[in-house]
Amino acid sequence: MNKLSIFWFRRDLRIEDNHGLFEALSQSEKVIPVFIFDTDILSHLPSKKDRRVQLIWDALSEMKEVLKTQHQTKLLILHGKPTELIPSLAKSTGAEAVFINTDYEPATILRDQTVEKELAKSGIQFHSFKDHVIFHRNEITKEDGKPYVVFTPYSRSWKKKLTTEQTQHFNSESLLHKLTFPEETRSFNLISDLKQIGFESADVSISGTRTQGLNFLSDFSGRIQKYGDLRDFPSKKGVSYLSPYLRFGMIGIRECVRMAKSGSSVGSEKWLGELIWRDFYSQILWHFPHAVKESFNPVYKNLVFPNDEKKFKAWCDGKTGFPIVDAAMRQLNQTGWMHNRLRMVAASFLVKDLHIDWRWGEQYFADILIDFDLTSNNGGWQWAASTGCDAQPYFRIFNPELQSERFDPDGTFIKKYIPELKNVPAKFIHCPSMMSESDQLLYKCKIGDNYPEPVVNHKEAKVFALELFKKR
Ligand SMILES: Cc1cc2nc3c(=O)[nH]c(=O)nc-3n(C[C@H](O)[C@H](O)[C@H](O)COP(=O)(O)OP(=O)(O)OC[C@H]3O[C@@H](n4cnc5c(N)ncnc54)[C@H](O)[C@@H]3O)c2cc1C
């Protein structure tokens, strides 16, 4: 039993059912809970009003309040480099061990190794636990021990291997009295306001608190049986909207899997499948870190994209003249979130219609998504670009107009984000440039004036994309 340990919160911003925290409390007499706003991460954020920082702040504020009112202790919030602050905090408080939940992204693996080495110099232990995923590293492999790169057999194996052990509830309630805030921590610059780290409150339609995450979870549990039928329609309330909470850990993956397993509907089985995609992409980047920067499939490593900057800007701004793509991009810009069907359509459009390197789009999503997760974002982009594992074959190219007709038949979603098209009837909403001059007058939408002409001709763009992939 350690006399004093540190639990370092990262992407697991909850007290309940937190594996690493539970282990820290079980194996120590006292535990200092700490979160660090990592300057190496913050310095790369494109805006000082970053929505992710706001969500993290919401979660921390609620945790702080719970610790203060229910457990008469504090959460230490710091700002700086964890590679310096964690060893420094451990040494100055005399902590014997640092506990974390494992992170699987190449950059964070490196950071954690640096912290571990630094701590080891002073004889301080470093313990890491699985919390962010159900199965990690080599836990699910093919019979020959190699990683799966195709989803369906991975998923089958995942389901076969799942027992109650992986979804167990780590209940720390009776141990929380061990949380402490020793005198020595007062020499650290504690953060009590976003301004102290150079950020401002950001406009987010949701709160990042666990309470709000639990509300989403509970709301979704009443709709989960319809998930399979509604999940592809962006104007319908079909999905869970839990991704930001899963990203930062206000809601844990085990809670979600327990919920999915407690139902027996087609919807709950389908939703479980999506949670498995999350594990799948996490293990892919862990096994194949080259995919962070390069095409997963080496065959497409040297694709040459024309990368027209004007077209890229039109895509970013939601002004391509393709309503479903534009509405999707405006949803992203306005809310920081985009529906999964639309992520697939917008990503495919960028690569296969505008012929822009998937990494440009991946970075744009990374800058804005409130649920940005390197593994899922990279996996999703490489899927759409046909460069990934188990990806969309390069010759299967989404037709944006048909996707629009199928998944937003009456244009409800499009009109929500493109008010210029609000009077346009369903027969033109998927392709407003088909309107005659008199239709444009009638529906108060002049193409090229109120709403842009299509930036490309889909049929021609498709031919070009096929050539580009064939040439590689
Ligand atoms: C180009 C592209 C980029 C993406 N970028 C991200 C990202 O940065 N972060 C992210 O969390 N998801 C990403 N996804 C996956 C998916 O779009 C989102 O997880 C989903 O839209 C989140 O909404 P939800 O929570 O309502 O999902 P639900 O449909 O309710 O699914 C529940 C959970 O399952 C997981 N999940 C669902 N679909 C996928 C998937 N295809 N891959 C991996 N996990 C999945 C998510 O954690 C999600 O919260 C991306 C997909 C594409 C095509």
XYZ file of C-alpha atoms and ligand atoms in Angstrom:
525
model
C 0.000 0.000 0.000
C 1.435 3.378 -0.993
C 1.291 6.092 1.629
C 0.605 8.783 -0.960
C -0.118 8.570 -4.693
C -1.189 10.875 -7.473
C -4.047 10.215 -9.851
C -3.584 12.136 -13.068
C -6.892 12.759 -14.929
C -6.587 13.076 -18.715
C -9.335 11.785 -20.992
C -11.298 10.186 -18.147
C -12.980 13.200 -16.564
C -15.223 11.430 -14.102
C -14.957 10.140 -10.567
C -17.445 7.297 -10.994
C -16.366 4.033 -12.552
C -12.872 5.284 -13.350
C -10.482 2.329 -13.435
C -7.204 4.163 -12.778
C -8.693 6.256 -9.997
C -10.167 3.140 -8.406
C -6.763 1.417 -8.460
C -5.000 4.486 -7.085
C -7.467 4.667 -4.198
C -7.352 0.908 -3.556
C -3.549 0.769 -3.510
C -2.866 3.979 -1.529
C -3.621 5.513 1.807
C -4.003 8.967 0.282
C -4.413 10.147 -3.324
C -3.941 13.589 -4.863
C -6.252 14.081 -7.863
C -4.747 16.310 -10.548
C -5.571 17.557 -14.036
C -3.079 19.432 -16.211
C -3.950 21.754 -19.066
C -1.104 20.558 -21.260
C 0.629 23.483 -22.971
C 1.924 21.161 -25.695
C -1.694 20.467 -26.667
C -3.157 23.919 -26.010
C -0.520 25.680 -28.104
C -1.754 23.849 -31.219
C -5.403 24.806 -30.840
C -6.522 27.223 -33.552
C -8.709 29.426 -31.321
C -8.554 30.822 -27.813
C -12.279 30.137 -27.618
C -11.900 26.444 -28.182
C -15.049 24.465 -27.528
C -13.094 21.414 -26.298
C -11.356 23.486 -23.640
C -14.774 24.738 -22.562
C -16.163 21.196 -22.299
C -13.151 20.096 -20.267
C -13.604 23.111 -18.039
C -17.290 22.255 -17.491
C -16.349 18.712 -16.499
C -13.582 19.830 -14.157
C -15.770 22.483 -12.544
C -18.431 19.930 -11.745
C -15.866 17.459 -10.408
C -14.334 20.188 -8.277
C -17.717 21.033 -6.827
C -18.544 17.393 -6.069
C -15.168 16.876 -4.378
C -15.592 20.039 -2.362
C -19.169 19.588 -1.201
C -19.373 15.813 -0.863
C -15.810 14.880 0.042
C -14.351 18.083 1.524
C -11.350 17.966 -0.755
C -10.051 19.605 -3.917
C -9.070 18.827 -7.481
C -5.680 20.205 -8.376
C -5.845 21.926 -11.769
C -2.487 22.920 -13.246
C -1.188 24.426 -16.474
C 2.112 23.507 -18.112
C 4.063 20.517 -19.387
C 3.002 17.251 -17.726
C 6.469 15.851 -18.352
C 7.736 18.461 -15.875
C 4.727 19.017 -13.620
C 3.915 15.396 -12.741
C 7.470 14.529 -11.608
C 7.733 17.855 -9.821
C 4.406 17.354 -8.007
C 5.330 13.795 -7.064
C 8.723 14.811 -5.709
C 7.502 17.838 -3.766
C 4.634 15.948 -2.110
C 6.626 12.777 -1.525
C 4.192 10.677 -3.562
C 5.337 7.117 -4.087
C 3.333 6.397 -7.217
C 1.460 8.013 -10.090
C -1.633 6.332 -11.529
C -3.145 6.982 -14.951
C -5.524 5.473 -17.461
C -3.718 4.412 -20.621
C -3.758 6.566 -23.723
C -3.053 4.967 -27.082
C -2.134 7.789 -29.440
C 1.511 7.869 -30.557
C 2.214 11.351 -29.127
C 0.630 10.601 -25.769
C 2.425 7.263 -25.527
C 5.705 9.157 -25.919
C 4.675 11.764 -23.347
C 3.727 9.087 -20.826
C 6.990 7.239 -21.402
C 8.893 10.459 -20.707
C 6.952 10.990 -17.472
C 7.527 7.391 -16.444
C 11.291 7.645 -17.051
C 11.519 10.914 -15.155
C 9.627 9.448 -12.191
C 11.753 6.314 -12.220
C 14.858 8.465 -11.618
C 13.401 9.248 -8.187
C 12.123 5.754 -7.579
C 8.480 6.769 -8.111
C 6.261 4.125 -9.686
C 4.006 4.732 -12.660
C 0.870 2.602 -13.089
C -1.343 2.583 -16.116
C -4.804 1.009 -16.509
C -7.199 0.245 -19.305
C -10.221 2.518 -19.144
C -10.695 4.257 -22.456
C -11.516 1.119 -24.460
C -12.888 -2.353 -23.779
C -10.027 -4.248 -25.437
C -6.641 -2.755 -26.079
C -3.247 -3.442 -27.606
C -2.925 -7.162 -28.415
C -6.019 -8.343 -26.568
C -7.890 -9.042 -29.792
C -5.705 -10.506 -32.507
C -6.042 -13.046 -35.269
C -5.068 -16.653 -34.547
C -1.541 -15.973 -35.832
C -1.179 -13.142 -33.309
C -1.329 -10.424 -35.946
C -3.716 -7.501 -35.552
C -7.044 -7.475 -37.342
C -7.264 -4.944 -40.139
C -10.768 -5.895 -41.227
C -13.632 -4.835 -38.995
C -16.124 -7.725 -39.272
C -13.851 -10.537 -37.998
C -12.436 -8.143 -35.378
C -15.934 -7.387 -34.188
C -16.865 -11.073 -34.095
C -13.793 -11.841 -32.026
C -14.456 -8.814 -29.772
C -17.987 -10.028 -29.021
C -16.805 -13.583 -28.370
C -14.181 -12.414 -25.906
C -16.403 -10.001 -24.010
C -17.213 -11.082 -20.467
C -18.471 -9.180 -17.457
C -14.826 -8.613 -16.524
C -14.342 -6.027 -19.286
C -17.483 -4.133 -18.358
C -17.088 -4.264 -14.612
C -18.026 -1.212 -12.576
C -15.076 0.253 -10.649
C -16.954 1.709 -7.711
C -14.753 4.074 -5.687
C -17.510 5.569 -3.570
C -16.302 4.109 -0.272
C -12.672 5.104 -1.011
C -13.113 8.739 -1.901
C -12.322 9.872 1.651
C -8.699 9.068 0.708
C -8.519 11.974 -1.723
C -6.261 14.665 -0.375
C -4.836 18.074 -1.085
C -1.558 18.317 0.862
C 0.069 21.549 1.962
C 2.987 21.203 -0.516
C 0.618 21.547 -3.485
C 0.106 25.205 -2.562
C 3.419 26.094 -4.171
C 1.904 25.141 -7.559
C 0.036 27.707 -9.589
C -3.546 26.471 -9.337
C -5.957 27.245 -12.145
C -9.373 28.481 -11.176
C -10.357 30.290 -14.357
C -9.927 29.690 -18.095
C -8.404 33.153 -18.474
C -5.424 31.999 -16.427
C -4.500 29.632 -19.249
C -5.117 32.246 -21.955
C -8.521 30.914 -23.040
C -12.016 32.372 -23.037
C -15.429 30.786 -22.609
C -16.609 29.272 -25.868
C -20.090 29.003 -27.221
C -21.100 25.330 -27.011
C -24.688 24.130 -27.157
C -23.996 21.379 -24.626
C -22.314 21.385 -21.256
C -19.343 19.109 -20.689
C -20.450 17.997 -17.256
C -20.918 14.350 -16.416
C -24.454 15.222 -15.339
C -25.253 16.334 -18.865
C -23.530 13.257 -20.298
C -25.673 11.037 -18.070
C -28.768 12.867 -19.309
C -27.762 12.065 -22.896
C -27.137 8.438 -21.952
C -30.464 8.110 -20.230
C -32.322 9.844 -23.065
C -30.680 7.530 -25.581
C -31.498 4.406 -23.556
C -35.169 5.154 -24.270
C -34.490 5.388 -28.022
C -31.805 2.765 -28.540
C -34.163 0.191 -30.071
C -34.791 2.574 -32.987
C -31.089 3.331 -33.524
C -30.738 1.027 -36.542
C -33.670 2.664 -38.331
C -32.893 6.297 -37.572
C -29.122 6.577 -37.266
C -28.528 7.651 -40.867
C -31.002 10.530 -40.951
C -29.423 13.756 -39.731
C -32.751 15.535 -39.186
C -34.010 12.741 -36.909
C -33.018 12.222 -33.309
C -31.543 8.807 -34.006
C -28.018 8.755 -32.603
C -26.779 9.080 -29.023
C -24.809 12.379 -29.284
C -22.455 10.904 -26.693
C -19.199 11.282 -28.638
C -17.828 14.366 -26.808
C -18.498 12.655 -23.473
C -16.803 9.468 -24.588
C -13.921 11.495 -25.970
C -13.125 13.199 -22.687
C -14.416 10.431 -20.464
C -17.247 12.166 -18.656
C -19.031 8.986 -19.709
C -17.054 5.765 -19.785
C -17.058 3.120 -22.475
C -17.941 0.395 -19.951
C -21.127 2.265 -19.010
C -22.075 2.413 -22.681
C -21.366 -1.241 -23.336
C -23.319 -2.245 -20.218
C -26.232 -0.219 -21.508
C -26.020 -1.741 -24.994
C -25.796 -5.258 -23.553
C -28.761 -4.726 -21.244
C -31.052 -4.417 -24.263
C -31.732 -7.126 -26.775
C -33.050 -5.067 -29.655
C -31.618 -4.802 -33.149
C -30.876 -1.171 -32.265
C -28.782 -2.008 -29.213
C -26.814 -4.602 -31.197
C -26.192 -2.047 -33.930
C -25.062 0.556 -31.410
C -22.715 -1.938 -29.784
C -21.206 -2.360 -33.254
C -20.408 1.361 -33.382
C -18.728 1.205 -29.993
C -16.640 -1.659 -31.361
C -15.555 0.550 -34.303
C -14.129 2.886 -31.693
C -12.028 0.079 -30.166
C -11.104 -1.110 -33.660
C -9.647 2.236 -34.761
C -7.879 2.647 -31.435
C -6.022 -0.658 -31.869
C -5.299 0.148 -35.519
C -3.317 3.292 -34.652
C -1.625 1.525 -31.784
C -0.415 -1.243 -34.103
C 0.148 0.970 -37.147
C 1.268 4.404 -35.935
C 2.466 5.281 -39.465
C -1.227 5.810 -40.344
C -1.245 9.042 -38.311
C 0.594 10.786 -41.105
C 0.468 8.425 -44.063
C -1.969 6.330 -45.935
C -2.615 3.152 -43.922
C -2.551 1.219 -47.184
C 0.922 1.697 -48.704
C -0.536 1.272 -52.193
C -2.001 4.783 -51.883
C 0.948 6.381 -50.161
C 1.950 8.469 -53.149
C -1.408 9.635 -54.447
C -1.015 13.101 -55.940
C -3.949 15.381 -55.206
C -4.340 18.657 -57.119
C -5.335 20.422 -53.841
C -7.151 23.486 -55.157
C -7.151 25.982 -52.256
C -10.279 27.790 -53.451
C -12.253 24.577 -53.543
C -10.946 23.674 -50.111
C -12.138 27.023 -48.750
C -15.562 26.543 -50.330
C -15.773 23.155 -48.619
C -14.678 24.548 -45.235
C -17.163 27.415 -45.479
C -20.076 25.247 -46.597
C -20.300 26.971 -49.971
C -19.706 24.244 -52.539
C -23.164 24.473 -54.110
C -23.913 20.905 -52.955
C -26.529 21.462 -50.220
C -25.984 18.279 -48.229
C -22.231 18.900 -48.056
C -22.698 22.582 -47.254
C -25.278 21.917 -44.535
C -22.914 19.331 -43.020
C -19.977 21.740 -42.975
C -22.112 24.509 -41.511
C -23.313 22.133 -38.805
C -19.669 21.454 -37.998
C -18.688 25.133 -38.019
C -21.684 26.243 -35.973
C -21.807 23.462 -33.399
C -18.475 21.615 -33.477
C -20.272 18.345 -34.169
C -21.350 16.592 -37.370
C -23.662 13.645 -37.923
C -21.844 10.429 -38.887
C -23.594 10.002 -42.252
C -22.588 13.547 -43.129
C -18.985 13.023 -42.003
C -18.825 10.224 -44.552
C -20.461 12.317 -47.284
C -18.410 15.475 -46.611
C -15.146 13.538 -46.392
C -15.822 11.577 -49.554
C -16.776 14.784 -51.359
C -13.545 16.520 -50.362
C -11.375 13.692 -51.617
C -13.290 12.244 -54.556
C -15.095 15.327 -55.900
C -12.711 18.131 -54.987
C -9.562 15.979 -55.195
C -8.045 17.361 -52.042
C -5.685 15.397 -49.832
C -7.650 13.649 -47.064
C -5.142 15.015 -44.538
C -6.385 18.566 -45.189
C -9.904 17.539 -44.286
C -8.725 15.435 -41.377
C -6.916 18.455 -39.951
C -9.929 20.725 -40.472
C -12.127 18.262 -38.564
C -9.435 17.930 -35.880
C -9.433 21.695 -35.384
C -13.187 21.940 -34.913
C -14.820 18.682 -33.783
C -15.832 18.727 -30.126
C -15.404 14.954 -30.158
C -12.101 15.026 -32.032
C -10.344 11.773 -31.417
C -7.219 11.054 -33.424
C -7.962 7.355 -33.860
C -11.597 7.649 -34.997
C -10.989 10.763 -37.081
C -8.014 9.255 -38.846
C -9.911 5.989 -39.309
C -12.987 7.787 -40.657
C -10.979 9.920 -43.071
C -8.914 7.054 -44.354
C -12.087 5.018 -44.767
C -13.704 7.737 -46.881
C -10.503 8.382 -48.837
C -10.108 4.644 -49.579
C -6.580 4.753 -48.179
C -7.405 3.069 -44.852
C -7.864 -0.425 -43.524
C -11.185 -1.982 -44.470
C -11.937 1.236 -46.347
C -14.523 2.188 -48.923
C -13.065 0.846 -52.235
C -11.729 3.748 -54.340
C -14.212 3.124 -57.147
C -17.223 3.392 -54.839
C -17.840 7.110 -54.846
C -20.761 8.712 -53.027
C -23.061 10.735 -55.244
C -23.835 13.722 -52.991
C -27.195 14.334 -54.616
C -28.336 10.737 -54.134
C -27.044 10.689 -50.549
C -29.060 13.832 -49.956
C -32.251 12.413 -51.497
C -31.870 9.258 -49.467
C -30.968 10.630 -46.058
C -32.614 14.057 -46.045
C -35.476 13.456 -48.472
C -37.486 16.617 -47.794
C -34.438 18.760 -47.045
C -35.318 19.410 -43.397
C -31.696 19.169 -42.318
C -30.424 21.192 -45.272
C -32.864 24.034 -44.572
C -31.877 24.148 -40.916
C -28.315 25.072 -41.819
C -28.823 26.806 -45.174
C -31.531 29.403 -44.670
C -30.926 30.687 -48.224
C -32.682 27.519 -49.399
C -35.635 27.692 -47.023
C -38.245 28.310 -49.760
C -36.810 25.786 -52.189
C -39.162 22.778 -52.595
C -38.061 19.171 -52.096
C -37.749 18.490 -55.838
C -34.906 21.054 -56.101
C -33.444 20.988 -52.610
C -30.794 18.387 -53.428
C -29.656 20.208 -56.547
C -30.878 23.828 -56.514
C -28.841 24.745 -59.604
C -31.455 22.795 -61.598
C -33.971 25.569 -60.931
C -34.956 27.695 -63.904
C -34.662 31.505 -63.706
C -38.354 31.745 -62.887
C -38.097 29.039 -60.196
C -35.223 30.963 -58.626
C -37.367 34.086 -58.544
C -40.336 32.191 -57.190
C -38.326 30.526 -54.418
C -36.264 33.627 -53.654
C -32.945 31.969 -54.238
C -30.747 33.230 -57.054
C -28.072 30.666 -57.853
C -24.636 32.252 -57.979
C -25.947 35.079 -55.831
C -27.856 33.798 -52.770
C -26.486 30.286 -53.039
C -23.383 29.158 -55.002
C -23.241 27.303 -58.291
C -21.819 23.788 -57.783
C -18.013 24.072 -57.617
C -17.614 20.879 -59.649
C -19.561 18.605 -61.919
C -19.933 15.372 -59.969
C -19.811 13.072 -63.015
C -16.603 14.641 -64.329
C -15.068 14.780 -60.848
C -15.778 11.084 -60.409
C -13.965 10.195 -63.644
C -10.983 12.290 -62.538
C -10.920 10.598 -59.103
C -10.960 7.129 -60.640
C -8.000 8.083 -62.823
C -6.152 9.579 -59.868
C -6.508 6.366 -57.870
C -5.646 4.157 -60.840
C -2.477 6.179 -61.573
C -1.231 6.220 -57.924
C -14.516 11.391 -41.552
C -14.943 10.946 -40.158
C -14.379 11.522 -39.044
C -14.741 11.108 -37.752
N -14.146 11.689 -36.671
C -14.464 11.281 -35.421
C -13.840 11.840 -34.286
O -12.947 12.677 -34.388
N -14.255 11.436 -33.051
C -15.236 10.480 -32.902
O -15.578 10.156 -31.760
N -15.825 9.907 -33.957
C -15.474 10.279 -35.211
N -16.098 9.703 -36.288
C -17.063 8.607 -36.065
C -18.541 9.033 -35.913
O -18.897 9.895 -36.943
C -18.829 9.713 -34.577
O -18.328 8.925 -33.527
C -20.341 9.870 -34.357
O -20.888 10.649 -35.382
C -20.581 10.527 -33.017
O -21.940 10.727 -32.798
P -22.731 9.888 -31.708
O -22.014 9.921 -30.417
O -24.146 10.332 -31.729
O -22.602 8.428 -32.320
P -23.452 7.109 -32.125
O -23.919 6.696 -33.462
O -24.462 7.232 -31.061
O -22.336 6.047 -31.700
C -21.934 5.884 -30.334
C -20.449 6.011 -30.193
O -19.787 5.012 -30.962
C -18.558 5.524 -31.460
N -18.618 5.520 -32.919
C -19.710 5.632 -33.706
N -19.367 5.544 -35.006
C -18.035 5.385 -35.035
C -17.084 5.244 -36.072
N -17.436 5.212 -37.367
N -15.781 5.139 -35.749
C -15.388 5.142 -34.459
N -16.242 5.274 -33.422
C -17.547 5.387 -33.708
C -18.433 6.949 -30.948
O -17.675 6.928 -29.774
C -19.875 7.332 -30.676
O -20.011 8.336 -29.714
C -15.719 10.098 -37.600
C -16.299 9.525 -38.734
C -15.916 9.938 -40.005
C -16.568 9.298 -41.203
